[in-house]
PDB file of C-alpha atoms (C1' of nucleotides) in Angstrom:
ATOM      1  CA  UNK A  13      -9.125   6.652  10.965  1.00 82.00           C
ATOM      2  CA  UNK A  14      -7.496   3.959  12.530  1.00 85.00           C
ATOM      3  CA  UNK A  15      -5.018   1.232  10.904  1.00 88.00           C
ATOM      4  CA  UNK A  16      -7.778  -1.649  10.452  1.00 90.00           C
ATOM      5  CA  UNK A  17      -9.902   0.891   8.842  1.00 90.00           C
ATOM      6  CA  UNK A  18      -6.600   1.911   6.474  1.00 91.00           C
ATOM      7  CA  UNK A  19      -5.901  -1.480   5.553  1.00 93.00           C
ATOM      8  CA  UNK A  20      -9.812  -2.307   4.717  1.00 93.00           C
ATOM      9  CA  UNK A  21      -9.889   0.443   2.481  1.00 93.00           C
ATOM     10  CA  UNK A  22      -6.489  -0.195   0.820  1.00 94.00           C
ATOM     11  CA  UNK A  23      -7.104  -3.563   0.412  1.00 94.00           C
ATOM     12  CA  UNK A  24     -10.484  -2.482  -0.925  1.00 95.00           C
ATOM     13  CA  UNK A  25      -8.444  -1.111  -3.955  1.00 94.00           C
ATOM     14  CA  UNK A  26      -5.826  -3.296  -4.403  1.00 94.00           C
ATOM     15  CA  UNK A  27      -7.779  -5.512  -6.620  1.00 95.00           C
ATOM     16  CA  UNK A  28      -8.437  -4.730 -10.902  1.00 95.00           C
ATOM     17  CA  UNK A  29     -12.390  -4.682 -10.525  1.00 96.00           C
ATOM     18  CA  UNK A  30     -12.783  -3.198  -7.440  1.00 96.00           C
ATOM     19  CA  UNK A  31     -10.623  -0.307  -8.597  1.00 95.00           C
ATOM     20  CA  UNK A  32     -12.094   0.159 -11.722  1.00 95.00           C
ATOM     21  CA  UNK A  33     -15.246   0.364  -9.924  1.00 96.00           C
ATOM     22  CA  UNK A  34     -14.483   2.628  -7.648  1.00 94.00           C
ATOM     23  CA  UNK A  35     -12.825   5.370 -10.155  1.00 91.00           C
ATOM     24  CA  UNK A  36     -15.984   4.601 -12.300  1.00 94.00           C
ATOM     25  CA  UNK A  37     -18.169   6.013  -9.159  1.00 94.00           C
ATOM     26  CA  UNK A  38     -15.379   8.510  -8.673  1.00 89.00           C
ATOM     27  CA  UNK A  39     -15.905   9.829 -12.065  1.00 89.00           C
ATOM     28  CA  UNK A  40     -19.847   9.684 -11.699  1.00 91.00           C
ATOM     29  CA  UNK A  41     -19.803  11.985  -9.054  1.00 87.00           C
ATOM     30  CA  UNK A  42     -23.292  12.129  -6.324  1.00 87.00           C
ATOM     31  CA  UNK A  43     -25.126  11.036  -8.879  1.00 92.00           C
ATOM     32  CA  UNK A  44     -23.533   7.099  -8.769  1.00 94.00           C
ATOM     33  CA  UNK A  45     -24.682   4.654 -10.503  1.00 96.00           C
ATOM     34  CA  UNK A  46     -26.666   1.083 -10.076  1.00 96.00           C
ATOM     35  CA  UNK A  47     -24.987  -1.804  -9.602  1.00 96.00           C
ATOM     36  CA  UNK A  48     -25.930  -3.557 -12.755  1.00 95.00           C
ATOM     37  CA  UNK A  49     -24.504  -0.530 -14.976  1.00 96.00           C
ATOM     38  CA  UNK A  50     -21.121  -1.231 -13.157  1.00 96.00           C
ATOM     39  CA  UNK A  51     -20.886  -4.836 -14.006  1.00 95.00           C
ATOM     40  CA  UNK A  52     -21.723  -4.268 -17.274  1.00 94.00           C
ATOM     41  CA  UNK A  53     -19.023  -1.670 -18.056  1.00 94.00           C
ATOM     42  CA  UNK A  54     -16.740  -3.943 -16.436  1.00 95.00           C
ATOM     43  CA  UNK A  55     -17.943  -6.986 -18.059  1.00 94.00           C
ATOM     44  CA  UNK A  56     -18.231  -9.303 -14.686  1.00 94.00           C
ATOM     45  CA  UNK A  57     -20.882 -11.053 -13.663  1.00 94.00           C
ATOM     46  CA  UNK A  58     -23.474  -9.834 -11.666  1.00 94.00           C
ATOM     47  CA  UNK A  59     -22.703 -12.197  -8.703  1.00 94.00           C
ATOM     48  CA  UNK A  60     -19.382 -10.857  -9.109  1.00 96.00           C
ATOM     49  CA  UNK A  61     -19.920  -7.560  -9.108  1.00 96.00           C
ATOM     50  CA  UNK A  62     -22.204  -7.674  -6.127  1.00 96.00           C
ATOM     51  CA  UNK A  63     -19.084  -9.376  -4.000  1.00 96.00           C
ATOM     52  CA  UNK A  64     -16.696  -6.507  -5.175  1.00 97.00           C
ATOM     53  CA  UNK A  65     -19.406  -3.491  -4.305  1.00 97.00           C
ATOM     54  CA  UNK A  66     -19.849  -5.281  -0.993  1.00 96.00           C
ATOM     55  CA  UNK A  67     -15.821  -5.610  -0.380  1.00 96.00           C
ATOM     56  CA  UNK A  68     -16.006  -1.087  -1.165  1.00 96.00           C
ATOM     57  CA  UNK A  69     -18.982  -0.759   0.940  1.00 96.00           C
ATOM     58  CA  UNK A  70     -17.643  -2.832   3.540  1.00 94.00           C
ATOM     59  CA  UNK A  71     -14.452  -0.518   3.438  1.00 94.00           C
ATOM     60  CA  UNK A  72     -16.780   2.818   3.854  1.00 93.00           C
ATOM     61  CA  UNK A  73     -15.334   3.559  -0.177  1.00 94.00           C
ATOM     62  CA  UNK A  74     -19.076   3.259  -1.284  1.00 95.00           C
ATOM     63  CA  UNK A  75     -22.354   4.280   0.099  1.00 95.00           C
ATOM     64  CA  UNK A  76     -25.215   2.520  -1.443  1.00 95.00           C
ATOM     65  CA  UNK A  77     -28.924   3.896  -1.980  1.00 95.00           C
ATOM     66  CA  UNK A  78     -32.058   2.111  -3.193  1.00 94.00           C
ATOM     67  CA  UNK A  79     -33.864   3.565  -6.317  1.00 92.00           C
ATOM     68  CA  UNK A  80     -36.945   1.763  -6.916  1.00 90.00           C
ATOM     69  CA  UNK A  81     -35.214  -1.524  -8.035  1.00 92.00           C
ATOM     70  CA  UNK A  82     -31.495  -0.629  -8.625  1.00 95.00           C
ATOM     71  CA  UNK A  83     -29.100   0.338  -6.155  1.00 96.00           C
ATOM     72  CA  UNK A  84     -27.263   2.776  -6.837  1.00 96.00           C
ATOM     73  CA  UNK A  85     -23.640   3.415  -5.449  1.00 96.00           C
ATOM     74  CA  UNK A  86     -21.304   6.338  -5.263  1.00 95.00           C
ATOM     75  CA  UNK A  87     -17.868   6.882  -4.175  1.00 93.00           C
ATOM     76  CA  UNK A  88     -17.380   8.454  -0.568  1.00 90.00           C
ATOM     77  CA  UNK A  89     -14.885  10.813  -0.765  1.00 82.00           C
ATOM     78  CA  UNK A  90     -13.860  11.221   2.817  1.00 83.00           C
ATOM     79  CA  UNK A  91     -12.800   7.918   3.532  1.00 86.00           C
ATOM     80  CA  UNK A  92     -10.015   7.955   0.385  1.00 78.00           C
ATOM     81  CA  UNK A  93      -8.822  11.415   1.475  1.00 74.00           C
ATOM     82  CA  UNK A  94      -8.240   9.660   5.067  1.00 80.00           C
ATOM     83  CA  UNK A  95      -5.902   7.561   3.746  1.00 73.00           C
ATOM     84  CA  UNK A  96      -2.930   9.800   2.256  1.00 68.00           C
ATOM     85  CA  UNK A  97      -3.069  11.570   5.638  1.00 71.00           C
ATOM     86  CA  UNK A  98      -2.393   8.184   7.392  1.00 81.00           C
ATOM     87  CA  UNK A  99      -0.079   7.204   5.535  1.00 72.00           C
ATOM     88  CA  UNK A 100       2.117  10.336   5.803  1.00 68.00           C
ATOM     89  CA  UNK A 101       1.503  11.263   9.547  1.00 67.00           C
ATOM     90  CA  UNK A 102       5.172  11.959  11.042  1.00 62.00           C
ATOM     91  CA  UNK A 103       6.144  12.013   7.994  1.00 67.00           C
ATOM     92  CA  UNK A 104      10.256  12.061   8.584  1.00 64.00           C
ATOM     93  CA  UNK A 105      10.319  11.939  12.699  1.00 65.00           C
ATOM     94  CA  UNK A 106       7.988  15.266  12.374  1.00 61.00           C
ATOM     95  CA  UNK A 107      10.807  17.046  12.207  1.00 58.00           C
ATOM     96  CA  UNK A 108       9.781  20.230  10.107  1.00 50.00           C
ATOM     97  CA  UNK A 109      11.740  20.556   7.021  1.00 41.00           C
ATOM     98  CA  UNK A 110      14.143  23.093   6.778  1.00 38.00           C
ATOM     99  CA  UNK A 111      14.088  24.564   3.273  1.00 32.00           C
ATOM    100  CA  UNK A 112      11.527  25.913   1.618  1.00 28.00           C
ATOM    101  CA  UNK A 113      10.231  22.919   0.005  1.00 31.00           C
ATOM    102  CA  UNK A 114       7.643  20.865   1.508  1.00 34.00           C
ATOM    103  CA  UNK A 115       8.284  17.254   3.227  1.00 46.00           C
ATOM    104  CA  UNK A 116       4.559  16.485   3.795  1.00 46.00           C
ATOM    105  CA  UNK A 117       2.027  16.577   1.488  1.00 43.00           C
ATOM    106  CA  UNK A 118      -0.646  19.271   3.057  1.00 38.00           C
ATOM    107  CA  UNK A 119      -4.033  18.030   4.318  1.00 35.00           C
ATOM    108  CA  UNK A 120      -6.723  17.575   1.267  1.00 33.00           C
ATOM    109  CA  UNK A 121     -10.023  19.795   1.109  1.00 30.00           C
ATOM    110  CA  UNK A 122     -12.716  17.430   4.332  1.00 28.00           C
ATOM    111  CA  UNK A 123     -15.184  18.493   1.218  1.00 27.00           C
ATOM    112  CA  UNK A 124     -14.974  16.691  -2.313  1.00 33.00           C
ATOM    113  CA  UNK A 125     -18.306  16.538  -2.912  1.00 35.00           C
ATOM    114  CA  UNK A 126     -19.596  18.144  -5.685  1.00 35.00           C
ATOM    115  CA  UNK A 127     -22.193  21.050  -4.550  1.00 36.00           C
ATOM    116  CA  UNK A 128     -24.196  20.531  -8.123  1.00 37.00           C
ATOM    117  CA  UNK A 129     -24.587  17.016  -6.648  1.00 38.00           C
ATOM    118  CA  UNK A 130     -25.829  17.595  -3.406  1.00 38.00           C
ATOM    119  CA  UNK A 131     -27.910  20.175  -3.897  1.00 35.00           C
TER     120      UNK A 131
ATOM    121  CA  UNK B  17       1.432   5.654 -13.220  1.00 81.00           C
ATOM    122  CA  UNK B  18      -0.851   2.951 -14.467  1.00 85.00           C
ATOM    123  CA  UNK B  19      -3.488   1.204 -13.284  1.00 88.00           C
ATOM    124  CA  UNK B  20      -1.105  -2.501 -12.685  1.00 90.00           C
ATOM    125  CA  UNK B  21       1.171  -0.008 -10.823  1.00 90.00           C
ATOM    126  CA  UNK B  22      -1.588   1.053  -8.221  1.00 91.00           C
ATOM    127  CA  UNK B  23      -2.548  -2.054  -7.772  1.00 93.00           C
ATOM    128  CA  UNK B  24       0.440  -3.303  -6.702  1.00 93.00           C
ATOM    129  CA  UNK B  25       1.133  -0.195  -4.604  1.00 93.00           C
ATOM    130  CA  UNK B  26      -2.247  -0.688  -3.017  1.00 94.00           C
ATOM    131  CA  UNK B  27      -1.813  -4.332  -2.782  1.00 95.00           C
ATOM    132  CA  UNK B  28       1.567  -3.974  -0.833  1.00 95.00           C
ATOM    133  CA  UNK B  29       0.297  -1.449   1.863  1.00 94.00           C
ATOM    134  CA  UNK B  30      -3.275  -3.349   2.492  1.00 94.00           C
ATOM    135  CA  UNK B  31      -1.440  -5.856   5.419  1.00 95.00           C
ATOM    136  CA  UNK B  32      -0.972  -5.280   9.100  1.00 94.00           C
ATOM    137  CA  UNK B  33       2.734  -5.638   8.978  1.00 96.00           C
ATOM    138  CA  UNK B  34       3.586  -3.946   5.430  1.00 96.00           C
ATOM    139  CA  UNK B  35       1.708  -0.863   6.489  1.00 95.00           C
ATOM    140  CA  UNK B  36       3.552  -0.491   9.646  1.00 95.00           C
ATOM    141  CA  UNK B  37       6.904  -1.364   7.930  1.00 96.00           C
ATOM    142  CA  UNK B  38       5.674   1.446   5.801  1.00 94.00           C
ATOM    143  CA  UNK B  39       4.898   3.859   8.565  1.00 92.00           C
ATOM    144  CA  UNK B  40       7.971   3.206  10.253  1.00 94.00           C
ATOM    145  CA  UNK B  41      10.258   3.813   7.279  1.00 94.00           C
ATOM    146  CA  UNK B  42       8.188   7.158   6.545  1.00 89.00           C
ATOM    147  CA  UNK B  43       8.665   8.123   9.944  1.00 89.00           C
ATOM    148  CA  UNK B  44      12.254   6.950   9.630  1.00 91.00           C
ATOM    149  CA  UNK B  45      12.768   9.791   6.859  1.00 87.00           C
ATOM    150  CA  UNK B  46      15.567   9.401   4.144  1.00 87.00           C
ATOM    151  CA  UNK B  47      17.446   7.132   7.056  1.00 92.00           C
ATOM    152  CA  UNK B  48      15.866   4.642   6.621  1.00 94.00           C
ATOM    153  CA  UNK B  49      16.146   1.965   8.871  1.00 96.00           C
ATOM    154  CA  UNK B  50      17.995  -1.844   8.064  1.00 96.00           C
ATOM    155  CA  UNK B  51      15.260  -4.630   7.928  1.00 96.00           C
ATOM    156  CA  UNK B  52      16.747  -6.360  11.129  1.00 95.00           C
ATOM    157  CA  UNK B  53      15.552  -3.286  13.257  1.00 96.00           C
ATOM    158  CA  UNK B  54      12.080  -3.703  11.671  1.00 96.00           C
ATOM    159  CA  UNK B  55      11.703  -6.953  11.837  1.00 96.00           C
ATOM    160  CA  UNK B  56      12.409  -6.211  15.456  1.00 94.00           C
ATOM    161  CA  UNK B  57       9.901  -3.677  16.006  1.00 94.00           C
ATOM    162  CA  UNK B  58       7.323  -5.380  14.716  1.00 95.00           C
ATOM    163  CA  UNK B  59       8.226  -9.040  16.021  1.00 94.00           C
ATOM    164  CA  UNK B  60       8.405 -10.807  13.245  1.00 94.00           C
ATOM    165  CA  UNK B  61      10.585 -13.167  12.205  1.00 94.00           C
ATOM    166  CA  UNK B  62      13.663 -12.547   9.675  1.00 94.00           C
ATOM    167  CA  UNK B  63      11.819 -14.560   6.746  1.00 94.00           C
ATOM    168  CA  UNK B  64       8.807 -13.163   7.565  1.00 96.00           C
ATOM    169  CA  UNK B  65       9.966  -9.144   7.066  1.00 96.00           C
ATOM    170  CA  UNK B  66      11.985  -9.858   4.355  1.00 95.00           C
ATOM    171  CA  UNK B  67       9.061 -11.723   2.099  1.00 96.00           C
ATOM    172  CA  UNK B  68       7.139  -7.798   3.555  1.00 97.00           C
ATOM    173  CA  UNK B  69       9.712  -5.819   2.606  1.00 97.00           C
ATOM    174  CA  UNK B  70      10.523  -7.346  -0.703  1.00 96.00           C
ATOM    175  CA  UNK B  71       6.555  -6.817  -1.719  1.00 96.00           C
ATOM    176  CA  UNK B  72       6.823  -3.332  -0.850  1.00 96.00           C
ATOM    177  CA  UNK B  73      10.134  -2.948  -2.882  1.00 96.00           C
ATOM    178  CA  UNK B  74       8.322  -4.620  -5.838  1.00 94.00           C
ATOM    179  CA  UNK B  75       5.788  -2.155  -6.010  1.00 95.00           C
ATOM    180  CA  UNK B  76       8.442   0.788  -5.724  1.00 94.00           C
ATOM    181  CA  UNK B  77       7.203   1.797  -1.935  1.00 94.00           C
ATOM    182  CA  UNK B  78      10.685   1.529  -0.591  1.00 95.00           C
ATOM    183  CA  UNK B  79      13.925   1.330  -2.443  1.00 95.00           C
ATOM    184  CA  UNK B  80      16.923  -0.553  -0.373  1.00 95.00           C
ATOM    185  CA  UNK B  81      20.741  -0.056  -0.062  1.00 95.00           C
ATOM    186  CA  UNK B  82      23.773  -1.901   1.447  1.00 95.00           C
ATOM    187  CA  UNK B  83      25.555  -0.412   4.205  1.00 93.00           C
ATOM    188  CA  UNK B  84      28.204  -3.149   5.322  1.00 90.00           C
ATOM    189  CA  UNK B  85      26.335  -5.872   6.560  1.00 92.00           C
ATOM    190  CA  UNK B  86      23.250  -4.341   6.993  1.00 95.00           C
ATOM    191  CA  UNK B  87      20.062  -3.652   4.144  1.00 96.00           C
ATOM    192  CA  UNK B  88      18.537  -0.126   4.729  1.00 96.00           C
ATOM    193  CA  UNK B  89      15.469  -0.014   3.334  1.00 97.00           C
ATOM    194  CA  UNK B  90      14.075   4.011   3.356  1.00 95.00           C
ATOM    195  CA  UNK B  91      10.064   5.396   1.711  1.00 93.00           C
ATOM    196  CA  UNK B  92      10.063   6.008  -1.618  1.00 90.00           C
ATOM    197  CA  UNK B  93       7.659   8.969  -1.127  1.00 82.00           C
ATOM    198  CA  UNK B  94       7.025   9.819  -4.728  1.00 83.00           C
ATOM    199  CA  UNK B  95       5.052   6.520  -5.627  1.00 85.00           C
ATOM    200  CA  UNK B  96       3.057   7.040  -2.933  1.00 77.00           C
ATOM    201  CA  UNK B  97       2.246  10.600  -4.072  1.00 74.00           C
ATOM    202  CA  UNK B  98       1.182   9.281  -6.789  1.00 80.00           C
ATOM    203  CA  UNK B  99      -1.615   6.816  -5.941  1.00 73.00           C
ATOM    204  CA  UNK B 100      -4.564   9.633  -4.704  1.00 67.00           C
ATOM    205  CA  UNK B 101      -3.616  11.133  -8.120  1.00 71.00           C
ATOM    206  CA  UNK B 102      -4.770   8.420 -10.292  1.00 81.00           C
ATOM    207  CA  UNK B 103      -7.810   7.610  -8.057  1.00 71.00           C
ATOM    208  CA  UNK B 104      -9.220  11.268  -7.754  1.00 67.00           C
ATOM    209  CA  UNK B 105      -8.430  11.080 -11.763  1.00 66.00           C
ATOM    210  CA  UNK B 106     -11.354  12.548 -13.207  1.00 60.00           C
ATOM    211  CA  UNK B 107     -13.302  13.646 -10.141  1.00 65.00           C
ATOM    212  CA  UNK B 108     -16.830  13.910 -11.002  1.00 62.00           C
ATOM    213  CA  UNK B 109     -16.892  13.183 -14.526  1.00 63.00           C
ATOM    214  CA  UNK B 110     -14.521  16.776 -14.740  1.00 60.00           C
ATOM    215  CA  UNK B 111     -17.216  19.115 -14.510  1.00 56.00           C
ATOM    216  CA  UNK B 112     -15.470  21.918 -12.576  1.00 49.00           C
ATOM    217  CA  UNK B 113     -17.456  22.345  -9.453  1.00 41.00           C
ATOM    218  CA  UNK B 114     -20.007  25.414  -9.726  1.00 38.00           C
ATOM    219  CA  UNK B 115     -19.026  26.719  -5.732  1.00 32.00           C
ATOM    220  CA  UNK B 116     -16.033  28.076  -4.733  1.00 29.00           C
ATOM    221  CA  UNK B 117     -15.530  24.937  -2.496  1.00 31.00           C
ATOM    222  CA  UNK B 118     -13.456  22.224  -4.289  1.00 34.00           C
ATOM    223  CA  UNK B 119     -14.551  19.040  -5.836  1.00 46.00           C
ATOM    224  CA  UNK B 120     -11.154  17.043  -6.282  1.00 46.00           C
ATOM    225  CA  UNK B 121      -8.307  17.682  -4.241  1.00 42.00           C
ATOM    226  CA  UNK B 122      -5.322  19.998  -5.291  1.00 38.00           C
ATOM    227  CA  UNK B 123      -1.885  17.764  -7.005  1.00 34.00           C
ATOM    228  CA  UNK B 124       0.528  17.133  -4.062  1.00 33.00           C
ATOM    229  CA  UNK B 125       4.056  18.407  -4.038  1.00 29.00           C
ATOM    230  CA  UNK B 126       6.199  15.878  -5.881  1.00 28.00           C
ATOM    231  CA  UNK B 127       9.252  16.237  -3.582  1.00 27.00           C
ATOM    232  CA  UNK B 128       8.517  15.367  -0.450  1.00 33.00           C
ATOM    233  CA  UNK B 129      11.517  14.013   0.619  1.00 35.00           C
ATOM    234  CA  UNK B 130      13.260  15.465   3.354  1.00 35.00           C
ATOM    235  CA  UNK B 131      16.260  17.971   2.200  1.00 36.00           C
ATOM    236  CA  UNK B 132      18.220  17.426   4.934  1.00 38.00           C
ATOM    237  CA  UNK B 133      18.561  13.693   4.374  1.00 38.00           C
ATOM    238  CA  UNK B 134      19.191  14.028   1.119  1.00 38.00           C
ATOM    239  CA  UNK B 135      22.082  16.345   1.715  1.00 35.00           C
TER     240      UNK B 135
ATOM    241  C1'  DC C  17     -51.484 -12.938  -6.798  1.00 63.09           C
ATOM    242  C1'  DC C  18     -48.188 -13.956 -10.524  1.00 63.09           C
ATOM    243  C1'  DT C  19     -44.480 -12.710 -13.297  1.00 63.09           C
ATOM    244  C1'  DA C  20     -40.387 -10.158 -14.496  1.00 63.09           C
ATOM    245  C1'  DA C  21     -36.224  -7.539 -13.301  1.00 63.09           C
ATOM    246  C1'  DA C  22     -32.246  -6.176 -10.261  1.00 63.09           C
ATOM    247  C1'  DT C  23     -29.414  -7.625  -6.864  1.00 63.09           C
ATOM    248  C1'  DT C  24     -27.601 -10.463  -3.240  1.00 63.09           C
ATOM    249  C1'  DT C  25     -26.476 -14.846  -0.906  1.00 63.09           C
ATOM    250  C1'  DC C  26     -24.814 -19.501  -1.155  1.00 63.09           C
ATOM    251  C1'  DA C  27     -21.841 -23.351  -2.534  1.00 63.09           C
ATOM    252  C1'  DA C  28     -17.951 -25.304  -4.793  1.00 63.09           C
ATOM    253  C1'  DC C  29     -13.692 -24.823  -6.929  1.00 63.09           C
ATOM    254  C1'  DT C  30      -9.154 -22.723  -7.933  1.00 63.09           C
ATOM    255  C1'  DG C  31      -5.358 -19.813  -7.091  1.00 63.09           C
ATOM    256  C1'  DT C  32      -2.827 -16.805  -4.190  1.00 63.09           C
ATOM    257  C1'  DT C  33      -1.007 -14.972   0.366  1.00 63.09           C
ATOM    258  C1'  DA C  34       1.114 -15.197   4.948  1.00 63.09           C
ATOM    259  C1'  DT C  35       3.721 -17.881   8.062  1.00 63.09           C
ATOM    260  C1'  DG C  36       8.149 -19.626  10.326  1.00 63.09           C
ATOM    261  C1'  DG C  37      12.005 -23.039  10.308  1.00 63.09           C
ATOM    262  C1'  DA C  38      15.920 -24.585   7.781  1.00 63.09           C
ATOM    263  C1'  DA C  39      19.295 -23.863   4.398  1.00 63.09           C
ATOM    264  C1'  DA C  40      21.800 -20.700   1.359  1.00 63.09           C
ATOM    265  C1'  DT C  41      24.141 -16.201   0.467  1.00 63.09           C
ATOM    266  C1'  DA C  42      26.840 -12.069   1.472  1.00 63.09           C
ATOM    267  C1'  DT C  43      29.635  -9.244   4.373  1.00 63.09           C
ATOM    268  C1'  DG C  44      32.896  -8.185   7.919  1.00 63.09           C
ATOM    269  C1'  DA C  45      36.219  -9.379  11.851  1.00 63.09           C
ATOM    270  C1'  DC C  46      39.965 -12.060  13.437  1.00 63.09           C
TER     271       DC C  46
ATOM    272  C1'  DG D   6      40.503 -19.393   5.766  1.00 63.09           C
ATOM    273  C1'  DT D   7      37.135 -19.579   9.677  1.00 63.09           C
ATOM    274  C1'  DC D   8      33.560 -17.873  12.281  1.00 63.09           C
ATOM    275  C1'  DA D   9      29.715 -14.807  13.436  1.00 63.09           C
ATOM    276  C1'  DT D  10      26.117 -11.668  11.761  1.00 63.09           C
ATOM    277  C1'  DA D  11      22.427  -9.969   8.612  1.00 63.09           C
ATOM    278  C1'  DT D  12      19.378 -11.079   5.241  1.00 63.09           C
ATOM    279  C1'  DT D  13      17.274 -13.727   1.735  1.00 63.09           C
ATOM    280  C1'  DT D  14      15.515 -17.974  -0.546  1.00 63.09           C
ATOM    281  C1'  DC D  15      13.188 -22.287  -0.253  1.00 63.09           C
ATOM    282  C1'  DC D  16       9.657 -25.294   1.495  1.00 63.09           C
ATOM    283  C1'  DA D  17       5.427 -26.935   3.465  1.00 63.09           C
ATOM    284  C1'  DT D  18       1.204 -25.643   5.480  1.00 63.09           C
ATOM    285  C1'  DA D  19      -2.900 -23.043   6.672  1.00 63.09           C
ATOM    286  C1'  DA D  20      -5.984 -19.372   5.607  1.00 63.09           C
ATOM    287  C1'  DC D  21      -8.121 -16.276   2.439  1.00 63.09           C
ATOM    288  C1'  DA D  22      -9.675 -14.135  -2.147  1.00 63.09           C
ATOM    289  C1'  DG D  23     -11.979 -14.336  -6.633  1.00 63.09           C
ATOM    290  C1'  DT D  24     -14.913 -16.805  -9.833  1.00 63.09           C
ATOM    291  C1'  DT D  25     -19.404 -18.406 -11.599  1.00 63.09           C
ATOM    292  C1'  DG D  26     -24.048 -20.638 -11.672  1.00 63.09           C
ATOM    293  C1'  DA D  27     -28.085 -21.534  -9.076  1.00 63.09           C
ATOM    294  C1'  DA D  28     -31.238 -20.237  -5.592  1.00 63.09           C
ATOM    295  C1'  DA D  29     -33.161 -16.675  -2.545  1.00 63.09           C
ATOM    296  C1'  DT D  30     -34.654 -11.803  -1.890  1.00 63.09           C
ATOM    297  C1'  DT D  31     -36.730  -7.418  -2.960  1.00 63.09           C
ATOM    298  C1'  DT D  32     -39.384  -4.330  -5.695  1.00 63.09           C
ATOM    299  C1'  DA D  33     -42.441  -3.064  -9.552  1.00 63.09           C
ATOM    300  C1'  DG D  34     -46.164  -3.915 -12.990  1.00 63.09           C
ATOM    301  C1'  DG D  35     -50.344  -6.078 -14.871  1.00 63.09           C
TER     302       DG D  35
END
DNA sequence: CCTAAATTTCAACTGTTATGGAAATATGAC
DNA sequence: GTCATATTTCCATAACAGTTGAAATTTAGG
């Protein structure tokens, strides 16, 4: 993951809606939910809503799937585990710490997708 | 951490030249570096890096300290801990996953500064 | 086909963000 | 005190983000 990528998907976040979208997908697991159900909970506009989903999707936070007539989105877990990893890599020079106690924080599980889900 | 406080945090590391600031001062470890040097390595000018540095000081990413003439600005790791926390909050609607793989990642350590800066 | 429903795209407006130069502030050296 | 250095604050400008309503698009049903 490369910097422009990092600051897409930061920037993805940094705003009230989009964030509340995205932990609302985060919290619905594979199964996602359609667009319309978001903006409801949310209490935007559809037009608004649609702008925000794009901004996540855009970012590679969101993966989006048609289901008859809704679309239905859903978080994508790899691209938000990216971003810690970024953010600390050399943490402190890389120079290994030398107590016990960690400096870094240690890489996050590739897989947070829940198996129920997929399967 | 609240939501406001993620925002912010999110906000503040979603641009070119705060993210690199960032980097830098990760990298820099519990030295920190003074905001003329950064400004410097990223070629911007003065007004520029301080209007940067002061947005990532508002939203606790980097704490600053005097040293003579100079401002040393250094990570403030622990906020940054803290953000994949509150998005992972609630992975999957808190089912615990069924397979022994993991649905949400595991808490990070909450020190992760560097011992031998802080000594 | 025609109509309804779900979503996106477009257009216009408003507010905020990023920028660098100039001036102000704070510290240290002589 | 005076001067040089480091940083911040202020200002004006240019670009971008977020909002909604209306129109366009896509799919489903009768």
């Amino acid at each position: 993951m490369d910097s422009t990528m990092v600051i897409r998907a930061l920037g993805a976040l940094s705003q009230e809606h989009r964030l509340a979208a995205f932990r609302l997908l985060v919290q619905a697991g594979g199964a996602g939910m359609p667009a319309g159900a978001i903006a409801e909970k949310l209490g935007l506009a559809a037009s608004s809503m649609s702008f925000h989903l794009a901004a996540l999707a855009n970012a590679g936070l969101v993966t989006q799937r048609r289901q008859s007539r809704l679309i239905i989105y859903s978080a994508n877990y790899d691209v938000m585990n990216a971003l810690m990893g970024y953010l600390t890599e050399n943490c402190c020079g890389g120079v290994p710490c030398t107590t016990e106690e960690m400096c870094c924080p240690p890489p996050m599980p590739t897989a947070m997708t829940c198996k129920k889900d997929v399967a």
